[in-house]
Amino acid sequence: MWWFIRGISFCPNWVKNWGATPRVANYDGVVVTLSDGTSIPAATLIWTAGINPSPVIAQLPCEKERGRLLVSEYLAVTGVPGLWAAGDCAAVPILDAENFHPPTAQHGIREGVTVAKNIEAMILDRSLKSFRYKMMGQLASIGHHTGVAMVFGIKFSGFIAWWFWRSVYLMKLPRLAKKLRVMASWTLDLFFGQEIEQMITVRDIEALSGQLARIRARTKSGSEETKHERPIALN
């Protein structure tokens, strides 16, 4: 989504005001060191990144573009008759442009429909359909009830963008009852904050006890193996 957020000038200012400018420079398993020298004691480090194609794709002897299968305008894999690709696995060219469609949900859904229709057309010996789609926009939440948005070329930000982002995802939920439940929960969170408490049941305790027992067993087994290892002298 960088091609979208990069064009919204306010975003770096918001992030800077929240103190999120420093990046992680090092982690030794005990302390996280930021690029500005700040140290944060942490036993757990969670790293997130963008999407990547399935590891299976890397093993296929097909032509690729930045790790994704290169396909034609009909979403047929280049050089492999009868093989089709869509979504995160495919590098789908934009017609009349030297670029590729971004691997987003709104593109992937429509690519899947096009692939299905083209497979049917191939079986019935009909003409294939080119994939043509103009992105309607992009939405993203950047936290603290703030979002960034670009809809039909119009860029806006702040609470309205965040609210619009949530509304779109709310409408995508199945069934009216689920929509109403989620909407009620989100509305209460907006005024009273999120509830982070969790009810612990007997089943949860039993499951956790079983996991702890397995961990202790593996740890004990590893310790016993270490005791019988031959010492190694380092010069």
mmCIF file of C-alpha atoms in Angstrom:
data_model
loop_
_atom_site.group_PDB
_atom_site.id
_atom_site.type_symbol
_atom_site.label_atom_id
_atom_site.label_comp_id
_atom_site.label_asym_id
_atom_site.label_seq_id
_atom_site.Cartn_x
_atom_site.Cartn_y
_atom_site.Cartn_z
ATOM 1 C CA MET A 1 0.000 0.000 0.000
ATOM 2 C CA TRP A 2 3.087 2.234 -0.030
ATOM 3 C CA TRP A 3 2.240 3.657 -3.471
ATOM 4 C CA PHE A 4 -0.931 5.077 -1.914
ATOM 5 C CA ILE A 5 0.242 6.245 1.507
ATOM 6 C CA ARG A 6 3.365 7.835 0.041
ATOM 7 C CA GLY A 7 1.200 10.341 -1.804
ATOM 8 C CA ILE A 8 -0.515 11.581 1.351
ATOM 9 C CA SER A 9 1.759 14.210 2.850
ATOM 10 C CA PHE A 10 0.160 14.378 6.284
ATOM 11 C CA CYS A 11 0.894 10.779 7.184
ATOM 12 C CA PRO A 12 4.555 11.230 8.187
ATOM 13 C CA ASN A 13 3.576 14.162 10.437
ATOM 14 C CA TRP A 14 0.998 12.061 12.276
ATOM 15 C CA VAL A 15 3.443 9.220 12.716
ATOM 16 C CA LYS A 16 6.151 11.593 13.927
ATOM 17 C CA ASN A 17 3.810 13.177 16.465
ATOM 18 C CA TRP A 18 3.088 9.736 17.893
ATOM 19 C CA GLY A 19 6.796 9.120 18.366
ATOM 20 C CA ALA A 20 6.872 6.279 15.862
ATOM 21 C CA THR A 21 9.662 7.670 13.678
ATOM 22 C CA PRO A 22 12.521 5.587 15.207
ATOM 23 C CA ARG A 23 12.999 2.167 13.683
ATOM 24 C CA VAL A 24 14.158 -1.050 15.304
ATOM 25 C CA ALA A 25 17.934 -1.250 14.916
ATOM 26 C CA ASN A 26 18.716 -4.363 16.943
ATOM 27 C CA TYR A 27 17.182 -7.055 19.126
ATOM 28 C CA ASP A 28 19.275 -9.423 21.257
ATOM 29 C CA GLY A 29 16.425 -11.448 22.693
ATOM 30 C CA VAL A 30 16.187 -9.293 25.794
ATOM 31 C CA VAL A 31 16.298 -5.650 24.726
ATOM 32 C CA VAL A 32 14.990 -3.879 21.623
ATOM 33 C CA THR A 33 17.273 -1.042 20.508
ATOM 34 C CA LEU A 34 15.770 1.705 18.357
ATOM 35 C CA SER A 35 17.567 3.780 15.767
ATOM 36 C CA ASP A 36 17.605 6.790 18.114
ATOM 37 C CA GLY A 37 19.382 4.792 20.825
ATOM 38 C CA THR A 38 16.313 4.097 22.954
ATOM 39 C CA SER A 39 16.302 0.692 24.668
ATOM 40 C CA ILE A 40 13.092 -1.204 25.421
ATOM 41 C CA PRO A 41 13.210 -4.413 27.504
ATOM 42 C CA ALA A 42 11.132 -7.033 25.690
ATOM 43 C CA ALA A 43 10.970 -10.811 25.768
ATOM 44 C CA THR A 44 8.845 -10.947 22.621
ATOM 45 C CA LEU A 45 9.469 -9.261 19.284
ATOM 46 C CA ILE A 46 6.702 -9.226 16.672
ATOM 47 C CA TRP A 47 7.674 -8.221 13.148
ATOM 48 C CA THR A 48 5.163 -7.558 10.388
ATOM 49 C CA ALA A 49 5.672 -7.039 6.686
ATOM 50 C CA GLY A 50 3.823 -6.948 3.426
ATOM 51 C CA ILE A 51 2.424 -9.907 1.564
ATOM 52 C CA ASN A 52 4.514 -12.384 -0.390
ATOM 53 C CA PRO A 53 3.521 -15.031 -2.912
ATOM 54 C CA SER A 54 3.180 -18.611 -1.725
ATOM 55 C CA PRO A 55 6.553 -20.416 -1.338
ATOM 56 C CA VAL A 56 5.252 -22.927 -3.878
ATOM 57 C CA ILE A 57 5.470 -20.233 -6.557
ATOM 58 C CA ALA A 58 9.238 -19.916 -6.135
ATOM 59 C CA GLN A 59 9.646 -23.602 -7.021
ATOM 60 C CA LEU A 60 7.707 -23.413 -10.280
ATOM 61 C CA PRO A 61 9.821 -23.211 -13.467
ATOM 62 C CA CYS A 62 7.838 -20.268 -14.822
ATOM 63 C CA GLU A 63 8.661 -16.723 -15.816
ATOM 64 C CA LYS A 64 8.276 -14.388 -12.839
ATOM 65 C CA GLU A 65 8.100 -10.710 -12.028
ATOM 66 C CA ARG A 66 9.349 -9.834 -8.529
ATOM 67 C CA GLY A 67 8.523 -13.331 -7.320
ATOM 68 C CA ARG A 68 5.055 -13.496 -8.871
ATOM 69 C CA LEU A 69 3.989 -15.511 -11.882
ATOM 70 C CA LEU A 70 3.976 -13.403 -15.005
ATOM 71 C CA VAL A 71 0.594 -13.705 -16.709
ATOM 72 C CA SER A 72 -0.995 -12.368 -19.857
ATOM 73 C CA GLU A 73 -3.902 -9.960 -20.022
ATOM 74 C CA TYR A 74 -6.132 -13.053 -19.836
ATOM 75 C CA LEU A 75 -4.423 -14.176 -16.579
ATOM 76 C CA ALA A 76 -2.850 -17.183 -18.291
ATOM 77 C CA VAL A 77 0.667 -17.970 -17.056
ATOM 78 C CA THR A 78 3.241 -17.040 -19.676
ATOM 79 C CA GLY A 79 4.736 -20.045 -21.451
ATOM 80 C CA VAL A 80 2.611 -22.675 -19.684
ATOM 81 C CA PRO A 81 -0.608 -23.541 -21.556
ATOM 82 C CA GLY A 82 -3.525 -24.418 -19.298
ATOM 83 C CA LEU A 83 -2.066 -22.760 -16.194
ATOM 84 C CA TRP A 84 -3.757 -19.687 -14.731
ATOM 85 C CA ALA A 85 -2.894 -17.393 -11.839
ATOM 86 C CA ALA A 86 -4.552 -14.559 -9.952
ATOM 87 C CA GLY A 87 -4.266 -12.608 -6.736
ATOM 88 C CA ASP A 88 -1.036 -12.449 -4.743
ATOM 89 C CA CYS A 89 0.578 -15.140 -6.900
ATOM 90 C CA ALA A 90 0.217 -13.281 -10.196
ATOM 91 C CA ALA A 91 1.872 -10.277 -11.774
ATOM 92 C CA VAL A 92 -1.070 -8.975 -13.791
ATOM 93 C CA PRO A 93 -0.127 -6.370 -16.406
ATOM 94 C CA ILE A 94 -2.066 -3.141 -16.690
ATOM 95 C CA LEU A 95 -3.155 -2.743 -20.292
ATOM 96 C CA ASP A 96 -1.714 0.301 -22.056
ATOM 97 C CA ALA A 97 0.792 0.778 -19.224
ATOM 98 C CA GLU A 98 4.198 -0.616 -18.324
ATOM 99 C CA ASN A 99 3.132 -1.604 -14.851
ATOM 100 C CA PHE A 100 1.238 -4.266 -12.922
ATOM 101 C CA HIS A 101 -1.955 -4.299 -10.896
ATOM 102 C CA PRO A 102 -1.307 -4.125 -7.130
ATOM 103 C CA PRO A 103 -2.013 -7.314 -5.129
ATOM 104 C CA THR A 104 -5.007 -5.956 -3.238
ATOM 105 C CA ALA A 105 -8.299 -7.604 -2.337
ATOM 106 C CA GLN A 106 -10.369 -5.535 -4.753
ATOM 107 C CA HIS A 107 -8.116 -6.642 -7.612
ATOM 108 C CA GLY A 108 -7.789 -10.260 -6.491
ATOM 109 C CA ILE A 109 -11.550 -10.794 -6.248
ATOM 110 C CA ARG A 110 -12.113 -9.529 -9.774
ATOM 111 C CA GLU A 111 -9.112 -11.428 -11.124
ATOM 112 C CA GLY A 112 -10.599 -14.636 -9.743
ATOM 113 C CA VAL A 113 -13.857 -13.975 -11.567
ATOM 114 C CA THR A 114 -11.976 -13.299 -14.807
ATOM 115 C CA VAL A 115 -9.939 -16.502 -14.456
ATOM 116 C CA ALA A 116 -13.102 -18.562 -13.924
ATOM 117 C CA LYS A 117 -14.769 -17.048 -16.982
ATOM 118 C CA ASN A 118 -11.675 -17.562 -19.148
ATOM 119 C CA ILE A 119 -11.315 -21.208 -18.100
ATOM 120 C CA GLU A 120 -14.955 -21.738 -19.032
ATOM 121 C CA ALA A 121 -14.422 -19.899 -22.315
ATOM 122 C CA MET A 122 -11.385 -22.045 -23.123
ATOM 123 C CA ILE A 123 -13.348 -25.258 -22.480
ATOM 124 C CA LEU A 124 -16.245 -24.042 -24.648
ATOM 125 C CA ASP A 125 -13.868 -22.716 -27.333
ATOM 126 C CA ARG A 126 -14.963 -19.106 -26.886
ATOM 127 C CA SER A 127 -13.040 -15.848 -26.895
ATOM 128 C CA LEU A 128 -11.086 -15.021 -23.744
ATOM 129 C CA LYS A 129 -11.736 -11.867 -21.750
ATOM 130 C CA SER A 130 -8.974 -9.393 -20.917
ATOM 131 C CA PHE A 131 -8.661 -8.282 -17.317
ATOM 132 C CA ARG A 132 -9.469 -4.588 -17.066
ATOM 133 C CA TYR A 133 -10.047 -2.863 -13.765
ATOM 134 C CA LYS A 134 -9.534 0.665 -12.529
ATOM 135 C CA MET A 135 -8.884 0.877 -8.823
ATOM 136 C CA MET A 136 -11.673 2.689 -6.972
ATOM 137 C CA GLY A 137 -9.424 3.766 -4.136
ATOM 138 C CA GLN A 138 -7.491 2.745 -1.067
ATOM 139 C CA LEU A 139 -8.288 2.888 2.644
ATOM 140 C CA ALA A 140 -6.061 2.355 5.646
ATOM 141 C CA SER A 141 -6.233 2.805 9.389
ATOM 142 C CA ILE A 142 -3.095 4.228 11.002
ATOM 143 C CA GLY A 143 -4.373 4.035 14.573
ATOM 144 C CA HIS A 144 -5.846 6.384 17.172
ATOM 145 C CA HIS A 145 -9.149 6.640 15.270
ATOM 146 C CA THR A 146 -7.280 8.102 12.311
ATOM 147 C CA GLY A 147 -7.118 6.877 8.754
ATOM 148 C CA VAL A 148 -5.955 7.781 5.286
ATOM 149 C CA ALA A 149 -8.074 7.412 2.183
ATOM 150 C CA MET A 150 -8.037 7.941 -1.546
ATOM 151 C CA VAL A 151 -11.406 7.389 -3.205
ATOM 152 C CA PHE A 152 -11.822 8.088 -6.927
ATOM 153 C CA GLY A 153 -8.715 10.256 -6.818
ATOM 154 C CA ILE A 154 -9.868 12.315 -3.822
ATOM 155 C CA LYS A 155 -7.497 12.147 -0.848
ATOM 156 C CA PHE A 156 -8.616 12.803 2.716
ATOM 157 C CA SER A 157 -7.511 11.827 6.177
ATOM 158 C CA GLY A 158 -8.280 11.901 9.878
ATOM 159 C CA PHE A 159 -11.333 10.586 11.704
ATOM 160 C CA ILE A 160 -13.573 10.741 8.623
ATOM 161 C CA ALA A 161 -11.183 8.505 6.664
ATOM 162 C CA TRP A 162 -10.998 6.064 9.582
ATOM 163 C CA TRP A 163 -14.790 6.001 9.902
ATOM 164 C CA PHE A 164 -15.138 5.443 6.151
ATOM 165 C CA TRP A 165 -12.605 2.585 6.313
ATOM 166 C CA ARG A 166 -14.589 0.873 9.073
ATOM 167 C CA SER A 167 -17.881 1.414 7.287
ATOM 168 C CA VAL A 168 -16.623 -0.278 4.127
ATOM 169 C CA TYR A 169 -15.441 -3.345 6.021
ATOM 170 C CA LEU A 170 -18.665 -3.415 8.013
ATOM 171 C CA MET A 171 -20.695 -3.613 4.813
ATOM 172 C CA LYS A 172 -18.598 -6.568 3.625
ATOM 173 C CA LEU A 173 -19.590 -8.702 6.621
ATOM 174 C CA PRO A 174 -22.140 -11.451 5.869
ATOM 175 C CA ARG A 175 -25.642 -11.393 7.357
ATOM 176 C CA LEU A 176 -27.478 -8.421 8.799
ATOM 177 C CA ALA A 177 -27.343 -9.781 12.352
ATOM 178 C CA LYS A 178 -23.535 -9.915 12.278
ATOM 179 C CA LYS A 179 -23.366 -6.391 10.866
ATOM 180 C CA LEU A 180 -25.549 -5.084 13.694
ATOM 181 C CA ARG A 181 -23.523 -6.871 16.382
ATOM 182 C CA VAL A 182 -20.218 -5.561 15.067
ATOM 183 C CA MET A 183 -21.601 -2.054 14.582
ATOM 184 C CA ALA A 184 -22.895 -1.989 18.170
ATOM 185 C CA SER A 185 -19.542 -3.225 19.491
ATOM 186 C CA TRP A 186 -17.568 -0.663 17.482
ATOM 187 C CA THR A 187 -19.882 2.148 18.583
ATOM 188 C CA LEU A 188 -19.453 1.263 22.267
ATOM 189 C CA ASP A 189 -15.672 1.023 21.829
ATOM 190 C CA LEU A 190 -15.677 4.496 20.309
ATOM 191 C CA PHE A 191 -17.153 6.071 23.451
ATOM 192 C CA PHE A 192 -15.968 3.768 26.240
ATOM 193 C CA GLY A 193 -12.789 2.190 24.894
ATOM 194 C CA GLN A 194 -12.133 -1.431 24.046
ATOM 195 C CA GLU A 195 -12.725 -4.203 26.556
ATOM 196 C CA ILE A 196 -9.572 -6.285 26.888
ATOM 197 C CA GLU A 197 -10.865 -8.627 29.596
ATOM 198 C CA GLN A 198 -11.470 -12.249 28.694
ATOM 199 C CA MET A 199 -13.553 -14.877 30.451
ATOM 200 C CA ILE A 200 -11.440 -17.942 31.243
ATOM 201 C CA THR A 201 -13.361 -21.217 31.100
ATOM 202 C CA VAL A 202 -12.470 -24.654 32.441
ATOM 203 C CA ARG A 203 -11.830 -25.778 28.861
ATOM 204 C CA ASP A 204 -9.312 -22.947 28.408
ATOM 205 C CA ILE A 205 -7.499 -23.966 31.598
ATOM 206 C CA GLU A 206 -7.352 -27.608 30.520
ATOM 207 C CA ALA A 207 -6.007 -26.669 27.085
ATOM 208 C CA LEU A 208 -3.366 -24.380 28.606
ATOM 209 C CA SER A 209 -2.364 -27.033 31.148
ATOM 210 C CA GLY A 210 -1.861 -29.523 28.335
ATOM 211 C CA GLN A 211 0.339 -27.090 26.407
ATOM 212 C CA LEU A 212 2.444 -26.338 29.494
ATOM 213 C CA ALA A 213 2.884 -30.055 30.188
ATOM 214 C CA ARG A 214 4.190 -30.645 26.661
ATOM 215 C CA ILE A 215 6.564 -27.682 26.918
ATOM 216 C CA ARG A 216 7.925 -28.910 30.264
ATOM 217 C CA ALA A 217 8.409 -32.395 28.822
ATOM 218 C CA ARG A 218 10.394 -31.050 25.859
ATOM 219 C CA THR A 219 12.463 -28.817 28.142
ATOM 220 C CA LYS A 220 13.260 -31.708 30.492
ATOM 221 C CA SER A 221 14.194 -33.938 27.570
ATOM 222 C CA GLY A 222 16.523 -31.273 26.208
ATOM 223 C CA SER A 223 18.191 -30.842 29.592
ATOM 224 C CA GLU A 224 18.825 -34.586 29.912
ATOM 225 C CA GLU A 225 20.425 -34.674 26.462
ATOM 226 C CA THR A 226 22.648 -31.722 27.373
ATOM 227 C CA LYS A 227 23.942 -33.517 30.485
ATOM 228 C CA HIS A 228 25.264 -36.415 28.415
ATOM 229 C CA GLU A 229 26.917 -34.299 25.753
ATOM 230 C CA ARG A 230 30.711 -34.391 25.585
ATOM 231 C CA PRO A 231 32.412 -31.177 26.704
ATOM 232 C CA ILE A 232 34.009 -29.071 24.007
ATOM 233 C CA ALA A 233 37.265 -27.237 24.652
ATOM 234 C CA LEU A 234 37.699 -23.887 22.940
ATOM 235 C CA ASN A 235 41.224 -22.523 22.446
#
